[in-house]
Short mmCIF file of C-alpha atoms in Angstrom, two decimals:
data_model
loop_
_atom_site.label_atom_id
_atom_site.label_comp_id
_atom_site.label_asym_id
_atom_site.label_seq_id
_atom_site.Cartn_x
_atom_site.Cartn_y
_atom_site.Cartn_z
CA MET A 71 36.36 -60.91 -32.67
CA LYS A 72 34.92 -64.38 -33.09
CA GLU A 73 37.13 -67.06 -34.61
CA ARG A 74 34.97 -67.55 -37.67
CA TYR A 75 35.09 -63.84 -38.48
CA LYS A 76 38.86 -64.04 -38.38
CA LEU A 77 38.74 -66.95 -40.81
CA LEU A 78 36.35 -65.04 -43.04
CA LEU A 79 38.66 -62.02 -43.01
CA ILE A 80 41.67 -64.12 -43.97
CA ILE A 81 39.70 -65.72 -46.82
CA VAL A 82 38.60 -62.32 -48.13
CA VAL A 83 42.16 -60.97 -48.04
CA PHE A 84 43.38 -64.14 -49.76
CA ILE A 85 40.83 -63.94 -52.57
CA ALA A 86 41.57 -60.25 -53.04
CA SER A 87 45.32 -60.86 -53.27
CA TYR A 88 44.74 -63.76 -55.66
CA TYR A 89 42.43 -62.13 -58.17
CA ILE A 90 42.98 -58.37 -58.17
CA PRO A 91 45.03 -57.35 -61.24
CA TRP A 92 47.68 -55.46 -59.29
CA ASP A 93 49.81 -54.64 -62.33
CA HIS A 94 46.97 -52.94 -64.20
CA VAL A 95 47.67 -49.25 -64.85
CA THR A 96 44.78 -48.03 -62.71
CA MET A 97 45.77 -50.24 -59.78
CA ARG A 98 49.37 -49.04 -59.93
CA LYS A 99 48.25 -45.44 -60.02
CA SER A 100 45.87 -45.99 -57.10
CA GLY A 101 48.58 -47.68 -55.06
CA LEU A 102 50.94 -44.80 -55.76
CA GLU A 103 48.26 -42.26 -54.84
CA ALA A 104 47.71 -43.99 -51.49
CA PHE A 105 51.34 -43.51 -50.50
CA MET A 106 51.64 -40.04 -52.03
CA MET A 107 48.71 -38.96 -49.88
CA LEU A 108 50.29 -40.53 -46.80
CA GLN A 109 53.48 -38.63 -47.54
CA GLU A 110 51.58 -35.40 -47.97
CA TYR A 111 50.10 -35.86 -44.50
CA ALA A 112 53.47 -36.78 -43.00
CA ARG A 113 55.14 -33.73 -44.53
CA GLU A 114 52.43 -31.13 -44.17
CA HIS A 115 50.28 -31.94 -41.20
CA VAL A 116 51.83 -34.27 -38.64
CA LEU A 117 54.53 -32.15 -37.00
CA THR A 118 52.89 -28.75 -37.08
CA CYS A 119 49.28 -29.65 -36.55
CA LEU A 120 48.54 -33.17 -35.39
CA ILE A 121 51.14 -33.39 -32.63
CA PRO A 122 50.33 -30.05 -30.97
CA ALA A 123 46.66 -30.99 -31.19
CA PHE A 124 47.36 -34.29 -29.41
CA PHE A 125 49.10 -32.42 -26.59
CA ILE A 126 46.12 -30.09 -26.26
CA ALA A 127 43.67 -32.98 -26.20
CA GLY A 128 45.85 -34.71 -23.61
CA ALA A 129 45.93 -31.59 -21.46
CA ILE A 130 42.17 -31.17 -21.63
CA SER A 131 41.50 -34.73 -20.59
CA VAL A 132 43.83 -34.47 -17.59
CA PHE A 133 43.60 -30.92 -16.33
CA VAL A 134 40.03 -29.90 -16.95
CA SER A 135 37.87 -31.16 -14.14
CA GLN A 136 35.19 -33.40 -15.57
CA ALA A 137 33.35 -33.41 -12.28
CA ALA A 138 32.83 -29.67 -12.57
CA VAL A 139 30.92 -30.16 -15.81
CA LEU A 140 28.85 -33.12 -14.66
CA LYS A 141 26.79 -31.17 -12.18
CA TYR A 142 25.11 -29.36 -15.05
CA PHE A 143 23.65 -32.66 -16.20
CA GLY A 144 21.91 -33.59 -12.97
CA SER A 145 18.11 -33.76 -12.79
CA GLN A 146 18.02 -30.56 -10.71
CA ALA A 147 20.15 -28.49 -13.07
CA LYS A 148 18.69 -25.48 -14.85
CA LYS A 149 17.56 -26.40 -18.37
CA VAL A 150 19.26 -23.50 -20.13
CA LEU A 151 22.56 -24.42 -18.49
CA SER A 152 22.11 -28.10 -19.28
CA TYR A 153 21.63 -27.41 -22.96
CA SER A 154 24.46 -24.94 -23.32
CA VAL A 155 26.92 -27.08 -21.38
CA ALA A 156 25.82 -30.20 -23.27
CA SER A 157 26.36 -28.59 -26.64
CA ILE A 158 29.92 -27.46 -25.99
CA SER A 159 31.21 -29.93 -23.41
CA GLY A 160 32.14 -32.40 -26.10
CA THR A 161 35.43 -30.54 -26.29
CA ILE A 162 36.17 -31.52 -22.70
CA LEU A 163 34.43 -34.81 -22.09
CA ALA A 164 34.14 -36.68 -25.30
CA VAL A 165 37.59 -37.24 -26.55
CA CYS A 166 36.84 -40.92 -26.94
CA SER A 167 33.60 -42.57 -27.93
CA CYS A 168 33.84 -45.00 -25.00
CA THR A 169 33.14 -42.14 -22.59
CA VAL A 170 30.28 -40.71 -24.63
CA LEU A 171 27.78 -43.56 -24.32
CA PRO A 172 27.91 -44.09 -20.53
CA LEU A 173 27.53 -40.34 -20.04
CA PHE A 174 24.65 -40.24 -22.47
CA ALA A 175 22.88 -43.13 -20.74
CA GLY A 176 23.40 -41.46 -17.37
CA ILE A 177 22.04 -38.09 -18.45
CA TYR A 178 19.13 -39.68 -20.27
CA THR A 179 17.83 -42.06 -17.62
CA ARG A 180 18.55 -40.22 -14.40
CA GLY A 181 19.86 -36.78 -15.15
CA ALA A 182 18.64 -33.80 -17.08
CA GLY A 183 16.58 -35.90 -19.49
CA ILE A 184 16.39 -36.68 -23.17
CA GLY A 185 17.00 -33.14 -24.49
CA PRO A 186 20.41 -32.45 -22.96
CA ALA A 187 21.33 -36.14 -23.36
CA THR A 188 20.84 -36.12 -27.13
CA ALA A 189 22.47 -32.68 -27.41
CA PHE A 190 25.51 -34.12 -25.71
CA LEU A 191 25.40 -37.32 -27.75
CA TYR A 192 25.49 -35.31 -30.95
CA SER A 193 28.00 -32.64 -30.03
CA GLY A 194 30.46 -34.97 -28.33
CA PRO A 195 32.21 -36.55 -31.30
CA ALA A 196 31.51 -33.61 -33.60
CA ILE A 197 33.32 -30.78 -31.84
CA ASN A 198 36.38 -32.22 -30.20
CA VAL A 199 39.57 -30.20 -30.56
CA LEU A 200 41.35 -32.70 -32.79
CA ALA A 201 38.51 -32.94 -35.30
CA ILE A 202 37.99 -29.19 -35.63
CA THR A 203 41.68 -28.25 -35.96
CA MET A 204 42.33 -30.97 -38.53
CA THR A 205 39.24 -30.01 -40.53
CA ALA A 206 40.27 -26.36 -40.58
CA ARG A 207 43.85 -27.21 -41.46
CA ILE A 208 43.24 -29.74 -44.23
CA LEU A 209 39.87 -28.85 -45.67
CA GLY A 210 40.15 -25.11 -45.19
CA TRP A 211 39.19 -22.82 -42.32
CA GLN A 212 35.78 -22.03 -43.80
CA LEU A 213 34.71 -25.65 -43.58
CA GLY A 214 36.30 -26.00 -40.12
CA LEU A 215 34.39 -22.98 -38.83
CA ALA A 216 31.15 -24.12 -40.48
CA ARG A 217 31.62 -27.52 -38.85
CA ALA A 218 32.17 -26.07 -35.37
CA ILE A 219 29.23 -23.66 -35.57
CA GLY A 220 26.99 -26.24 -37.23
CA ALA A 221 27.79 -28.85 -34.59
CA ILE A 222 26.98 -26.55 -31.66
CA LEU A 223 23.76 -25.24 -33.23
CA PHE A 224 22.66 -28.73 -34.24
CA ALA A 225 23.28 -30.06 -30.77
CA VAL A 226 20.96 -27.49 -29.20
CA ILE A 227 18.27 -27.79 -31.87
CA THR A 228 18.32 -31.59 -31.85
CA GLY A 229 18.11 -31.62 -28.06
CA LEU A 230 15.19 -29.19 -27.97
CA LEU A 231 13.31 -31.06 -30.70
CA MET A 232 13.80 -34.40 -28.97
CA ALA A 233 12.67 -32.95 -25.66
CA PHE A 234 9.61 -31.49 -27.35
CA ILE A 235 8.64 -34.59 -29.32
CA PHE A 236 9.03 -36.89 -26.36
CA ARG A 237 7.87 -34.49 -23.66
CA LYS A 238 5.61 -37.08 -22.04
CA ASP A 239 8.54 -39.35 -21.45
CA GLU A 240 8.84 -40.92 -18.00
CA LYS A 241 12.12 -40.81 -16.21
CA ASP A 242 13.87 -43.24 -13.93
CA GLN A 243 14.03 -42.36 -10.29
CA GLY A 244 17.34 -42.29 -8.53
CA GLU A 245 20.41 -40.25 -7.99
CA LEU A 246 23.46 -39.90 -10.15
CA TYR A 247 26.84 -40.20 -8.59
CA ILE A 248 28.85 -37.08 -9.23
CA PRO A 249 32.50 -37.51 -8.30
CA GLU A 250 34.05 -34.87 -6.07
CA GLY A 251 36.19 -32.31 -7.82
CA GLU A 252 39.79 -32.73 -6.79
CA GLU A 253 41.73 -29.96 -5.15
CA LYS A 254 44.00 -28.23 -7.60
CA GLY A 255 46.98 -26.01 -7.04
CA ARG A 256 46.07 -23.64 -9.84
CA THR A 257 43.57 -20.90 -10.42
CA LEU A 258 41.15 -20.88 -13.32
CA THR A 259 43.12 -18.03 -14.93
CA GLN A 260 46.27 -20.11 -14.86
CA ASP A 261 44.48 -23.04 -16.50
CA ALA A 262 43.02 -20.74 -19.14
CA LEU A 263 46.41 -19.11 -19.88
CA TYR A 264 48.00 -22.51 -20.19
CA MET A 265 45.37 -23.71 -22.68
CA LEU A 266 45.59 -20.43 -24.58
CA THR A 267 49.37 -20.76 -24.95
CA MET A 268 48.98 -24.21 -26.44
CA VAL A 269 46.27 -23.12 -28.83
CA LEU A 270 48.47 -20.20 -29.95
CA ILE A 271 51.37 -22.59 -30.53
CA LEU A 272 49.10 -24.67 -32.70
CA ILE A 273 47.92 -21.64 -34.65
CA PHE A 274 51.38 -20.23 -35.30
CA ALA A 275 53.11 -23.53 -36.00
CA ALA A 276 50.41 -24.40 -38.51
CA PHE A 277 50.31 -20.91 -40.01
CA ALA A 278 49.90 -21.36 -43.76
CA ARG A 279 52.21 -19.68 -46.24
CA PRO A 280 50.34 -16.72 -47.76
CA GLU A 281 50.14 -16.54 -51.53
CA GLU A 282 53.22 -15.29 -53.35
CA GLY A 283 53.45 -11.57 -53.69
CA THR A 284 51.01 -10.68 -50.93
CA VAL A 285 52.17 -8.08 -48.46
CA GLY A 286 50.75 -6.98 -45.16
CA LEU A 287 49.97 -8.58 -41.85
CA TRP A 288 49.68 -12.22 -42.90
CA SER A 289 53.00 -12.42 -44.74
CA ARG A 290 54.73 -10.54 -41.92
CA ILE A 291 53.34 -13.03 -39.39
CA PHE A 292 54.42 -15.86 -41.64
CA ALA A 293 57.97 -14.53 -41.79
CA VAL A 294 58.35 -14.59 -38.01
CA LYS A 295 56.12 -17.54 -37.20
CA TRP A 296 58.92 -19.80 -35.97
CA TYR A 297 60.27 -17.10 -33.62
CA ILE A 298 56.80 -16.68 -32.17
CA THR A 299 56.32 -20.44 -31.88
CA VAL A 300 59.64 -20.95 -30.10
CA SER A 301 59.01 -18.12 -27.62
CA LEU A 302 55.54 -19.52 -26.91
CA LEU A 303 57.13 -22.93 -26.30
CA ALA A 304 59.49 -21.31 -23.80
CA VAL A 305 56.54 -19.68 -22.03
CA LEU A 306 54.79 -23.04 -21.94
CA ALA A 307 57.87 -24.70 -20.43
CA LEU A 308 57.99 -22.08 -17.65
CA MET A 309 54.28 -22.53 -16.92
CA LEU A 310 54.77 -26.27 -16.67
CA LYS A 311 57.67 -25.81 -14.31
CA TRP A 312 56.00 -23.29 -12.01
CA TRP A 313 52.36 -24.29 -11.97
CA PHE A 314 52.32 -28.06 -12.32
CA THR A 315 53.51 -30.91 -10.14
CA LYS A 316 55.63 -33.70 -11.52
CA ASP A 317 52.74 -36.18 -11.36
CA GLU A 318 50.55 -33.87 -13.42
CA ARG A 319 53.21 -33.51 -16.08
CA VAL A 320 53.65 -37.28 -16.27
CA MET A 321 49.89 -37.76 -16.55
CA TRP A 322 49.69 -35.17 -19.29
CA VAL A 323 52.36 -36.91 -21.38
CA GLU A 324 50.77 -40.30 -20.73
CA SER A 325 47.33 -39.26 -21.89
CA THR A 326 48.81 -37.53 -24.94
CA TRP A 327 50.62 -40.76 -25.76
CA ASP A 328 47.36 -42.62 -25.28
CA PHE A 329 45.63 -40.46 -27.90
CA MET A 330 48.48 -40.91 -30.33
CA LYS A 331 48.48 -44.67 -29.95
CA LYS A 332 44.77 -44.82 -30.51
CA ILE A 333 44.38 -42.34 -33.35
CA VAL A 334 47.56 -42.37 -35.46
CA PRO A 335 47.28 -45.96 -36.83
CA LEU A 336 43.62 -45.43 -37.70
CA LEU A 337 44.33 -42.10 -39.34
CA ALA A 338 47.23 -43.54 -41.37
CA ALA A 339 45.01 -46.39 -42.54
CA GLY A 340 42.26 -43.90 -43.39
CA VAL A 341 44.67 -41.79 -45.43
CA LEU A 342 45.90 -44.85 -47.35
CA VAL A 343 42.36 -46.00 -48.11
CA ALA A 344 41.26 -42.51 -49.16
CA GLY A 345 44.33 -42.13 -51.35
CA PHE A 346 43.82 -45.55 -52.93
CA PHE A 347 40.18 -45.07 -53.83
CA LEU A 348 39.97 -41.33 -54.39
CA GLY A 349 43.49 -39.98 -54.90
CA ARG A 350 44.91 -36.61 -53.95
CA PRO A 351 43.11 -33.50 -55.21
CA GLY A 352 43.90 -33.16 -58.90
CA HIS A 353 44.92 -36.79 -59.30
CA SER A 354 42.51 -39.57 -60.12
CA ALA A 355 42.65 -43.02 -58.56
CA LEU A 356 40.53 -46.15 -58.50
CA ILE A 357 37.06 -44.58 -58.44
CA PRO A 358 36.53 -42.49 -61.58
CA GLU A 359 35.80 -38.86 -60.83
CA GLN A 360 32.62 -38.67 -62.89
CA TYR A 361 30.86 -41.09 -60.52
CA ILE A 362 31.62 -38.89 -57.56
CA GLN A 363 30.56 -35.79 -59.45
CA GLN A 364 27.29 -37.47 -60.35
CA LEU A 365 26.55 -38.55 -56.79
CA VAL A 366 27.72 -35.66 -54.67
CA GLY A 367 28.89 -32.98 -57.08
CA GLY A 368 27.30 -29.54 -57.19
CA ASN A 369 24.84 -28.53 -54.52
CA SER A 370 21.55 -30.21 -55.41
CA LEU A 371 19.12 -31.43 -52.78
CA TRP A 372 19.83 -35.00 -53.87
CA ALA A 373 23.62 -34.62 -53.49
CA ASN A 374 23.25 -33.15 -50.01
CA LEU A 375 20.76 -35.78 -48.94
CA PHE A 376 22.92 -38.59 -50.28
CA ALA A 377 25.98 -37.21 -48.46
CA SER A 378 24.20 -36.92 -45.14
CA VAL A 379 22.55 -40.35 -45.32
CA ALA A 380 25.82 -42.00 -46.35
CA GLY A 381 27.60 -40.15 -43.55
CA ALA A 382 25.01 -41.21 -41.01
CA LEU A 383 25.33 -44.90 -41.87
CA MET A 384 29.08 -45.09 -42.29
CA TYR A 385 31.41 -45.54 -39.41
CA PHE A 386 34.34 -43.14 -39.29
CA ALA A 387 37.10 -43.85 -36.83
CA THR A 388 38.26 -40.62 -35.15
CA LEU A 389 39.58 -38.15 -37.75
CA THR A 390 39.41 -40.53 -40.73
CA GLU A 391 36.49 -38.54 -42.11
CA ILE A 392 39.02 -35.84 -43.02
CA PRO A 393 41.27 -37.64 -45.56
CA ILE A 394 38.18 -39.29 -47.03
CA LEU A 395 36.52 -35.92 -47.52
CA GLN A 396 39.74 -34.45 -48.88
CA GLY A 397 39.76 -37.19 -51.52
CA LEU A 398 36.08 -36.69 -52.28
CA LEU A 399 36.41 -32.90 -52.57
CA GLY A 400 39.41 -33.36 -54.87
CA SER A 401 37.35 -35.68 -57.07
CA GLY A 402 34.56 -33.17 -57.49
CA MET A 403 32.33 -33.34 -54.41
CA GLY A 404 30.50 -30.10 -53.77
CA LYS A 405 31.27 -28.02 -50.65
CA GLY A 406 27.67 -28.23 -49.44
CA PRO A 407 27.51 -32.05 -49.49
CA ALA A 408 30.95 -32.08 -47.81
CA LEU A 409 29.57 -30.12 -44.87
CA ALA A 410 26.47 -32.33 -44.80
CA LEU A 411 28.68 -35.39 -44.51
CA LEU A 412 30.84 -33.78 -41.80
CA LEU A 413 27.79 -32.90 -39.72
CA ALA A 414 26.02 -36.24 -40.03
CA GLY A 415 29.06 -38.49 -40.23
CA PRO A 416 31.08 -38.67 -37.01
CA ALA A 417 28.06 -38.40 -34.71
CA LEU A 418 26.18 -41.31 -36.26
CA SER A 419 27.05 -44.74 -37.56
CA LEU A 420 25.26 -48.06 -37.80
CA PRO A 421 27.04 -49.68 -34.81
CA ASN A 422 26.51 -46.51 -32.80
CA MET A 423 22.76 -46.45 -33.64
CA LEU A 424 22.38 -49.99 -32.31
CA VAL A 425 23.85 -49.01 -28.94
CA ILE A 426 21.79 -45.82 -28.72
CA GLY A 427 18.76 -47.90 -29.67
CA SER A 428 19.34 -50.25 -26.76
CA VAL A 429 19.35 -47.29 -24.37
CA MET A 430 16.41 -45.22 -25.60
CA GLY A 431 14.49 -47.53 -27.89
CA PHE A 432 13.87 -47.73 -31.62
CA LYS A 433 11.39 -44.87 -32.01
CA LYS A 434 13.55 -42.26 -30.33
CA THR A 435 16.71 -43.41 -32.08
CA ALA A 436 15.00 -43.21 -35.47
CA THR A 437 13.70 -39.71 -34.66
CA PHE A 438 17.16 -38.64 -33.51
CA CYS A 439 18.82 -39.89 -36.71
CA GLY A 440 16.07 -38.41 -38.85
CA ILE A 441 16.46 -34.96 -37.31
CA ILE A 442 20.21 -35.03 -37.87
CA VAL A 443 19.97 -36.22 -41.48
CA VAL A 444 17.38 -33.57 -42.35
CA MET A 445 19.30 -30.75 -40.64
CA SER A 446 22.62 -31.80 -42.19
CA THR A 447 21.03 -31.75 -45.61
CA ILE A 448 19.63 -28.27 -45.03
CA ALA A 449 22.94 -26.97 -43.65
CA GLY A 450 24.75 -28.44 -46.65
CA LEU A 451 22.34 -26.69 -49.04
CA ILE A 452 22.79 -23.35 -47.29
CA TYR A 453 26.59 -23.63 -47.05
CA GLY A 454 26.85 -24.82 -50.64
CA THR A 455 24.91 -21.80 -51.87
CA PHE A 456 27.28 -19.39 -50.14
CA ALA A 457 30.59 -21.20 -50.63
CA GLY A 458 29.87 -22.15 -54.21
CA MET B 51 33.43 -58.44 -0.70
CA GLU B 52 31.76 -57.93 -4.07
CA ILE B 53 33.61 -55.72 -6.52
CA LYS B 54 32.10 -54.48 -9.76
CA VAL B 55 34.26 -52.96 -12.46
CA LEU B 56 32.21 -50.85 -14.87
CA GLY B 57 33.47 -50.05 -18.33
CA PRO B 58 32.37 -50.55 -21.92
CA GLY B 59 35.50 -52.51 -22.78
CA CYS B 60 38.04 -49.81 -23.49
CA VAL B 61 41.72 -50.06 -22.66
CA ARG B 62 41.40 -48.03 -19.47
CA CYS B 63 38.64 -50.33 -18.23
CA ARG B 64 40.74 -53.42 -18.76
CA THR B 65 43.66 -51.81 -16.92
CA MET B 66 41.22 -51.07 -14.11
CA GLU B 67 40.08 -54.69 -13.89
CA LYS B 68 43.67 -55.88 -13.79
CA ASN B 69 44.53 -53.38 -11.04
CA VAL B 70 41.55 -54.52 -8.99
CA ILE B 71 42.56 -58.17 -9.33
CA ASP B 72 46.16 -57.34 -8.43
CA ALA B 73 45.10 -55.33 -5.40
CA CYS B 74 42.92 -58.18 -4.09
CA ALA B 75 45.68 -60.72 -4.71
CA GLN B 76 48.25 -58.61 -2.90
CA LEU B 77 45.96 -58.04 0.07
CA ASP B 78 45.01 -61.70 -0.03
CA VAL B 79 41.29 -60.99 0.26
CA ALA B 80 38.56 -63.09 -1.32
CA ALA B 81 36.30 -61.07 -3.58
CA ASP B 82 33.82 -61.64 -6.39
CA ILE B 83 34.97 -59.46 -9.23
CA LEU B 84 32.44 -58.68 -11.94
CA HIS B 85 33.20 -56.73 -15.08
CA ILE B 86 30.03 -55.01 -16.28
CA THR B 87 30.03 -53.79 -19.86
CA ASP B 88 26.35 -52.98 -20.43
CA VAL B 89 25.92 -49.23 -20.72
CA LYS B 90 22.32 -49.39 -19.44
CA GLU B 91 23.51 -50.99 -16.19
CA PHE B 92 25.92 -48.09 -15.60
CA ALA B 93 23.07 -45.62 -15.60
CA LYS B 94 21.04 -47.79 -13.21
CA MET B 95 23.93 -47.76 -10.77
CA GLY B 96 24.25 -43.99 -11.19
CA VAL B 97 27.64 -44.00 -12.87
CA MET B 98 28.34 -41.50 -15.66
CA LEU B 99 32.10 -41.54 -16.00
CA THR B 100 33.79 -44.83 -16.72
CA PRO B 101 35.82 -46.76 -15.74
CA ALA B 102 34.26 -47.00 -12.30
CA VAL B 103 34.64 -49.34 -9.32
CA ILE B 104 31.77 -50.31 -7.04
CA VAL B 105 32.49 -52.19 -3.82
CA ASP B 106 29.51 -53.73 -2.01
CA GLY B 107 27.16 -51.26 -3.70
CA LYS B 108 29.24 -48.17 -2.98
CA ILE B 109 30.90 -46.21 -5.78
CA ILE B 110 34.53 -45.70 -4.79
CA SER B 111 35.96 -44.37 -8.03
CA SER B 112 34.60 -43.01 -11.28
CA GLY B 113 36.20 -41.57 -14.38
CA LYS B 114 39.78 -42.51 -13.63
CA VAL B 115 42.02 -45.51 -13.14
CA PRO B 116 43.31 -45.74 -9.56
CA THR B 117 46.69 -47.41 -9.08
CA VAL B 118 47.03 -50.80 -7.37
CA ASP B 119 48.29 -49.06 -4.21
CA GLU B 120 45.35 -46.67 -4.07
CA LEU B 121 42.96 -49.59 -4.49
CA LYS B 122 44.70 -51.55 -1.75
CA LYS B 123 44.29 -48.62 0.64
CA THR B 124 40.57 -48.32 -0.12
CA PHE B 125 39.92 -52.06 0.06
CA SER B 126 41.71 -52.55 3.36
CA LYS B 127 39.66 -49.71 4.87
CA MET B 128 36.42 -51.40 3.83
CA ASP B 129 37.10 -54.76 5.45
#
């Protein structure tokens, strides 16, 4: 940050502290809402959902061989494979936006070309494990599922459209360096079982209490969920002891810690801001609910379009889109516009567009953003019609 | 020796630069160390996974942060 921006920031904070009527009823209520929302997250989501998800993300970034995926992005790779790998590999490769852009630039200029590159660019931030689990947990599994499916479909469609529109595009000559896969002491089945155990731990630990009075499978699972979770943890401990070396375990914990350090402060800040401006569902805060209902309530074309354009321009730090959406939904945002925002939001932002623009030029960037905004709007309309 | 550290400015990339400097200092070799942050340059050099280290035009590591000791081993082999 430049010195004069720091000065500017301090002045803004000073003026805000000086003039805002903090003891006004609405301000007090908003301040309270901010911390009530933070507490709700701390009590409901951190231990059972966020922390297991961090461990899974850490495991993926350490144990899944990135080199194995990269070969599908080379210029010689089969197109069908390139697209399918690009649309789902975000789960493995793109846990942080600082790895997405170099990969994108590599695939675009020297690898499989603009189609797979843009597919990857879109799917990367949209379908990582953390984002999908948190969406499903906090905003409901329907929206989580719609987000996952939407993101994968969009990635492929966007890629194909870009490849078609710019089919006369010239490519750079030259080879891409693909690092050698390292020798591992485990089979693929062992890796898969290990991941599966962690995902199951996440599912059971986060298993929601069924509604009072319901009988049957769900309530029975709920009654024994902690026994299942603990036995799964024991299985996981044995796997770690038998299949992994000490170095690997240390690396796993280190990269998990890395994710936590990076994401938790941003998420906490996001929750506070969302709580302050929007309040928890059922409670109003600074922004009156009728404004939100007017802008993004219901499921009109305008509401969906507004949500996807706003999402495309705004920058969301990892996962902060979730508390913000929770606040918006609680204040009367429609389900369709919510999905539109989720699909356009994390993949695009103004700063991000500038960087993409420097790699592939203004025309292609504008086309890319346009495709995503239009598709998000349509997906929002469709989802809103079904989900009500 | 010319050493290029490639990374868009994330924490891992800065650790990498520090490790490279430490390794050179401990081996007592003279080297020009450049930190390249322009994403377009990465692609031109053929690097997809950052952080990466390029020594005299040869990619010696990509997508991970080697320790100071690992770097020392590689550097002393190249001299």
